[in-house]
PDB file of C-alpha atoms and ligand atoms in Angstrom:
ATOM      1  CA  MET A   8       4.389   5.304 -24.223  1.00 36.00           C
ATOM      2  CA  SER A   9       5.834   2.754 -21.894  1.00 42.00           C
ATOM      3  CA  GLN A  10       3.894  -0.381 -21.182  1.00 45.00           C
ATOM      4  CA  VAL A  11       2.877  -1.073 -17.638  1.00 54.00           C
ATOM      5  CA  LYS A  12       2.940  -4.644 -16.423  1.00 56.00           C
ATOM      6  CA  ALA A  13       0.326  -5.573 -13.909  1.00 62.00           C
ATOM      7  CA  LYS A  14      -1.047  -8.837 -12.657  1.00 62.00           C
ATOM      8  CA  GLU A  15      -4.717  -8.725 -11.882  1.00 58.00           C
ATOM      9  CA  THR A  16      -6.282 -11.397  -9.747  1.00 55.00           C
ATOM     10  CA  GLU A  17     -10.050 -11.305  -9.968  1.00 51.00           C
ATOM     11  CA  ASP A  18     -10.423 -14.416  -7.866  1.00 43.00           C
ATOM     12  CA  HIS A  19     -11.776 -12.809  -4.715  1.00 43.00           C
ATOM     13  CA  GLY A  20      -8.332 -12.960  -3.242  1.00 43.00           C
ATOM     14  CA  SER A  21      -8.200 -16.542  -2.105  1.00 43.00           C
ATOM     15  CA  LYS A  22      -7.769 -19.047  -4.953  1.00 60.00           C
ATOM     16  CA  ASN A  23      -4.448 -18.191  -6.591  1.00 84.00           C
ATOM     17  CA  LEU A  24      -2.906 -15.763  -4.159  1.00 94.00           C
ATOM     18  CA  PRO A  25      -0.400 -16.976  -1.564  1.00 97.00           C
ATOM     19  CA  GLN A  26      -2.032 -17.287   1.846  1.00 97.00           C
ATOM     20  CA  GLU A  27       0.232 -14.610   3.319  1.00 97.00           C
ATOM     21  CA  ILE A  28      -1.061 -12.119   0.731  1.00 98.00           C
ATOM     22  CA  VAL A  29      -4.714 -13.025   1.342  1.00 98.00           C
ATOM     23  CA  LYS A  30      -3.983 -12.329   5.010  1.00 98.00           C
ATOM     24  CA  LEU A  31      -2.174  -9.090   4.190  1.00 98.00           C
ATOM     25  CA  ILE A  32      -5.160  -7.792   2.214  1.00 98.00           C
ATOM     26  CA  SER A  33      -7.487  -8.720   5.032  1.00 98.00           C
ATOM     27  CA  GLN A  34      -5.213  -6.865   7.525  1.00 98.00           C
ATOM     28  CA  ALA A  35      -5.364  -3.795   5.273  1.00 99.00           C
ATOM     29  CA  GLN A  36      -9.165  -4.027   5.299  1.00 98.00           C
ATOM     30  CA  GLU A  37      -9.076  -4.283   9.077  1.00 98.00           C
ATOM     31  CA  ALA A  38      -6.725  -1.255   9.354  1.00 99.00           C
ATOM     32  CA  LYS A  39      -9.140   0.724   7.162  1.00 99.00           C
ATOM     33  CA  LYS A  40     -11.659   0.591  10.010  1.00 98.00           C
ATOM     34  CA  GLN A  41      -9.382   2.943  12.004  1.00 98.00           C
ATOM     35  CA  ALA A  42      -9.255   5.562   9.240  1.00 99.00           C
ATOM     36  CA  TYR A  43      -9.664   9.104  10.542  1.00 99.00           C
ATOM     37  CA  CYS A  44     -11.054  10.858   7.494  1.00 98.00           C
ATOM     38  CA  PRO A  45     -13.847  13.275   8.498  1.00 98.00           C
ATOM     39  CA  TYR A  46     -13.020  15.591   5.557  1.00 98.00           C
ATOM     40  CA  SER A  47     -12.842  13.171   2.634  1.00 98.00           C
ATOM     41  CA  ASN A  48     -14.830  10.279   4.097  1.00 98.00           C
ATOM     42  CA  PHE A  49     -12.459   8.157   2.024  1.00 98.00           C
ATOM     43  CA  ARG A  50     -11.223   5.326   4.217  1.00 99.00           C
ATOM     44  CA  VAL A  51      -7.889   3.702   3.405  1.00 99.00           C
ATOM     45  CA  GLY A  52      -5.998   0.938   5.180  1.00 99.00           C
ATOM     46  CA  ALA A  53      -2.567  -0.511   4.504  1.00 99.00           C
ATOM     47  CA  ALA A  54      -0.730  -3.592   5.702  1.00 99.00           C
ATOM     48  CA  LEU A  55       3.018  -3.877   5.244  1.00 99.00           C
ATOM     49  CA  LEU A  56       4.948  -7.141   5.365  1.00 98.00           C
ATOM     50  CA  THR A  57       8.664  -6.969   6.177  1.00 98.00           C
ATOM     51  CA  GLN A  58      11.280  -9.350   4.745  1.00 98.00           C
ATOM     52  CA  ASP A  59      11.325 -11.146   8.070  1.00 97.00           C
ATOM     53  CA  ASN A  60       7.545 -11.454   8.117  1.00 98.00           C
ATOM     54  CA  ARG A  61       6.665  -8.707  10.579  1.00 98.00           C
ATOM     55  CA  LEU A  62       3.413  -6.936   9.886  1.00 98.00           C
ATOM     56  CA  PHE A  63       2.692  -3.221  10.279  1.00 98.00           C
ATOM     57  CA  THR A  64      -0.632  -1.596   9.518  1.00 99.00           C
ATOM     58  CA  GLY A  65      -1.687   1.997   8.931  1.00 99.00           C
ATOM     59  CA  CYS A  66      -4.726   4.071   8.057  1.00 99.00           C
ATOM     60  CA  ASN A  67      -5.158   7.565   6.674  1.00 99.00           C
ATOM     61  CA  VAL A  68      -5.198  10.290   9.315  1.00 99.00           C
ATOM     62  CA  GLU A  69      -6.608  13.618   8.166  1.00 98.00           C
ATOM     63  CA  ASN A  70      -6.431  17.029   9.826  1.00 98.00           C
ATOM     64  CA  ALA A  71      -8.476  20.241   9.965  1.00 98.00           C
ATOM     65  CA  CYS A  72      -5.394  21.800   8.385  1.00 98.00           C
ATOM     66  CA  TYR A  73      -6.026  19.710   5.266  1.00 98.00           C
ATOM     67  CA  ASN A  74      -2.497  19.505   3.927  1.00 98.00           C
ATOM     68  CA  LEU A  75      -1.258  17.800   7.093  1.00 98.00           C
ATOM     69  CA  GLY A  76      -3.225  14.635   6.391  1.00 98.00           C
ATOM     70  CA  VAL A  77      -1.201  11.438   6.082  1.00 98.00           C
ATOM     71  CA  CYS A  78      -1.920   8.450   3.858  1.00 99.00           C
ATOM     72  CA  ALA A  79      -2.392   4.917   5.144  1.00 99.00           C
ATOM     73  CA  GLU A  80       0.648   3.566   3.288  1.00 99.00           C
ATOM     74  CA  ARG A  81       2.993   6.179   4.674  1.00 98.00           C
ATOM     75  CA  ASN A  82       1.722   5.612   8.182  1.00 98.00           C
ATOM     76  CA  ALA A  83       2.383   1.878   7.906  1.00 99.00           C
ATOM     77  CA  MET A  84       5.899   2.473   6.568  1.00 99.00           C
ATOM     78  CA  ALA A  85       6.693   5.080   9.235  1.00 98.00           C
ATOM     79  CA  LYS A  86       5.551   2.670  11.932  1.00 98.00           C
ATOM     80  CA  ALA A  87       7.816  -0.063  10.564  1.00 98.00           C
ATOM     81  CA  VAL A  88      10.859   2.184  10.155  1.00 98.00           C
ATOM     82  CA  SER A  89      10.373   3.647  13.609  1.00 98.00           C
ATOM     83  CA  GLU A  90      10.569   0.117  15.013  1.00 98.00           C
ATOM     84  CA  GLY A  91      13.731  -0.717  13.093  1.00 98.00           C
ATOM     85  CA  TYR A  92      12.294  -2.461   9.989  1.00 98.00           C
ATOM     86  CA  LYS A  93      13.302  -1.125   6.590  1.00 98.00           C
ATOM     87  CA  GLU A  94      13.274  -4.194   4.342  1.00 98.00           C
ATOM     88  CA  PHE A  95       9.882  -4.815   2.868  1.00 98.00           C
ATOM     89  CA  LYS A  96       8.359  -7.709   0.940  1.00 98.00           C
ATOM     90  CA  ALA A  97       4.903  -6.341   0.172  1.00 98.00           C
ATOM     91  CA  ILE A  98       2.241  -3.799   1.029  1.00 99.00           C
ATOM     92  CA  ALA A  99      -1.515  -4.253   0.594  1.00 98.00           C
ATOM     93  CA  ILE A 100      -3.844  -1.280   0.271  1.00 99.00           C
ATOM     94  CA  ALA A 101      -7.598  -1.314   0.870  1.00 99.00           C
ATOM     95  CA  SER A 102     -10.358   1.249   0.360  1.00 98.00           C
ATOM     96  CA  ASP A 103     -14.142   1.170   0.060  1.00 98.00           C
ATOM     97  CA  GLN A 104     -14.148   1.602  -3.709  1.00 98.00           C
ATOM     98  CA  THR A 105     -15.726  -1.453  -5.312  1.00 98.00           C
ATOM     99  CA  ASP A 106     -15.201  -0.409  -8.940  1.00 98.00           C
ATOM    100  CA  ARG A 107     -11.436   0.166  -8.893  1.00 98.00           C
ATOM    101  CA  PHE A 108      -8.259  -1.004  -7.249  1.00 98.00           C
ATOM    102  CA  ILE A 109      -7.014   1.598  -4.786  1.00 98.00           C
ATOM    103  CA  SER A 110      -3.889   3.157  -6.238  1.00 98.00           C
ATOM    104  CA  PRO A 111      -1.194   4.783  -4.086  1.00 98.00           C
ATOM    105  CA  CYS A 112      -0.631   8.526  -4.526  1.00 98.00           C
ATOM    106  CA  GLY A 113       2.614   9.846  -5.987  1.00 98.00           C
ATOM    107  CA  GLY A 114       3.943  10.817  -2.569  1.00 98.00           C
ATOM    108  CA  CYS A 115       3.443   7.300  -1.236  1.00 98.00           C
ATOM    109  CA  ARG A 116       5.093   5.804  -4.320  1.00 99.00           C
ATOM    110  CA  GLN A 117       8.158   7.937  -3.671  1.00 98.00           C
ATOM    111  CA  PHE A 118       8.081   6.980   0.006  1.00 98.00           C
ATOM    112  CA  MET A 119       7.938   3.271  -0.950  1.00 99.00           C
ATOM    113  CA  ARG A 120      10.778   3.749  -3.415  1.00 98.00           C
ATOM    114  CA  GLU A 121      13.045   4.982  -0.625  1.00 98.00           C
ATOM    115  CA  PHE A 122      13.057   1.407   0.692  1.00 98.00           C
ATOM    116  CA  GLY A 123      13.703  -0.372  -2.612  1.00 98.00           C
ATOM    117  CA  LEU A 124      12.291  -0.801  -6.099  1.00 98.00           C
ATOM    118  CA  ASN A 125      11.762  -4.516  -6.155  1.00 98.00           C
ATOM    119  CA  TRP A 126       8.937  -5.225  -3.742  1.00 98.00           C
ATOM    120  CA  ASP A 127       5.233  -5.759  -4.280  1.00 98.00           C
ATOM    121  CA  VAL A 128       2.238  -3.480  -3.993  1.00 98.00           C
ATOM    122  CA  TYR A 129      -1.187  -5.157  -3.860  1.00 98.00           C
ATOM    123  CA  MET A 130      -3.948  -2.688  -4.724  1.00 98.00           C
ATOM    124  CA  SER A 131      -7.203  -4.242  -3.625  1.00 98.00           C
ATOM    125  CA  LYS A 132     -10.958  -3.975  -3.808  1.00 98.00           C
ATOM    126  CA  PRO A 133     -13.280  -4.712  -0.875  1.00 98.00           C
ATOM    127  CA  ASN A 134     -13.991  -8.220  -2.236  1.00 98.00           C
ATOM    128  CA  GLY A 135     -10.300  -9.101  -1.776  1.00 98.00           C
ATOM    129  CA  SER A 136      -9.382  -9.129  -5.461  1.00 97.00           C
ATOM    130  CA  CYS A 137      -6.223  -7.205  -6.264  1.00 98.00           C
ATOM    131  CA  LEU A 138      -3.844  -5.773  -8.781  1.00 98.00           C
ATOM    132  CA  LYS A 139      -0.164  -6.479  -8.115  1.00 98.00           C
ATOM    133  CA  MET A 140       2.663  -4.232  -9.275  1.00 98.00           C
ATOM    134  CA  THR A 141       6.211  -3.667  -8.081  1.00 98.00           C
ATOM    135  CA  VAL A 142       7.312  -0.319  -6.706  1.00 98.00           C
ATOM    136  CA  GLU A 143       9.467   0.129  -9.815  1.00 98.00           C
ATOM    137  CA  GLU A 144       6.493  -0.450 -12.096  1.00 98.00           C
ATOM    138  CA  LEU A 145       4.498   2.127 -10.148  1.00 98.00           C
ATOM    139  CA  LEU A 146       7.307   4.674 -10.199  1.00 98.00           C
ATOM    140  CA  PRO A 147       9.542   4.241 -13.255  1.00 98.00           C
ATOM    141  CA  LEU A 148      12.683   6.340 -13.748  1.00 98.00           C
ATOM    142  CA  SER A 149      12.524   7.331 -10.117  1.00 98.00           C
ATOM    143  CA  PHE A 150      14.865   9.460  -8.080  1.00 98.00           C
ATOM    144  CA  GLY A 151      16.188   7.601  -5.049  1.00 97.00           C
ATOM    145  CA  PRO A 152      18.884   7.349  -2.410  1.00 97.00           C
ATOM    146  CA  ASP A 153      21.518   6.223  -4.954  1.00 96.00           C
ATOM    147  CA  ASP A 154      21.044   9.372  -7.022  1.00 97.00           C
ATOM    148  CA  LEU A 155      22.436  11.647  -4.324  1.00 97.00           C
TER     149      LEU A 155
HETATM  150  N1  THU B  30      -5.296   8.174   0.664  1.00 91.61           N
HETATM  151  C1  THU B  30      -4.541   7.194   1.239  1.00 91.61           C
HETATM  152  O1  THU B  30      -4.429   7.100   2.465  1.00 91.61           O
HETATM  153  N2  THU B  30      -3.916   6.319   0.413  1.00 91.61           N
HETATM  154  C2  THU B  30      -4.097   6.256  -0.939  1.00 91.61           C
HETATM  155  O2  THU B  30      -3.564   5.359  -1.572  1.00 91.61           O
HETATM  156  C3  THU B  30      -4.921   7.268  -1.610  1.00 91.61           C
HETATM  157  C4  THU B  30      -5.426   8.371  -0.762  1.00 91.61           C
HETATM  158  C5  THU B  30      -6.034   9.073   1.555  1.00 91.61           C
HETATM  159  C6  THU B  30      -5.553  10.489   1.649  1.00 91.61           C
HETATM  160  C7  THU B  30      -6.814  11.190   2.113  1.00 91.61           C
HETATM  161  O3  THU B  30      -6.928  11.045   3.521  1.00 91.61           O
HETATM  162  C8  THU B  30      -7.928  10.412   1.460  1.00 91.61           C
HETATM  163  O4  THU B  30      -7.380   9.149   1.127  1.00 91.61           O
HETATM  164  C9  THU B  30      -8.511  11.058   0.217  1.00 91.61           C
HETATM  165  O5  THU B  30      -7.521  11.400  -0.673  1.00 91.61           O
END
């Protein structure tokens, strides 16, 4: 069993976290308000920070044809890429779950991995506390662009 490294910050997101990350989590919480999720009623928001400090947000967008639904993280990344930004520093994810940090699905992990292994994912709770892991930690032994 491989060990997973994670840094948990149960400090309500403001004491030890860099200000830009506190802001990123709050932007993810704000993006969550736009979630279109009439089928799951599970709201998710994401806020993506590029290397040059541009911010892109996304929410989950579901569909009556269930399998066409898109996750918040992927929407944020697609927005950034479609505007010419592909180098990312961090992404924050927010949901309404108070008892666990919202964890990105496998598809979103692979989508993140496309744009590098060494950037940060902040999985948060509504009180602003978060769990930080890199993309590589979330998706070890991954298949990526260099494998083709
Ligand atoms: N969802 C996200 O948007 N991101 C996650 O990290 C987990 C799941 C969405 C997909 C679907 O609209 C709803 O949450 C329930 O799975």
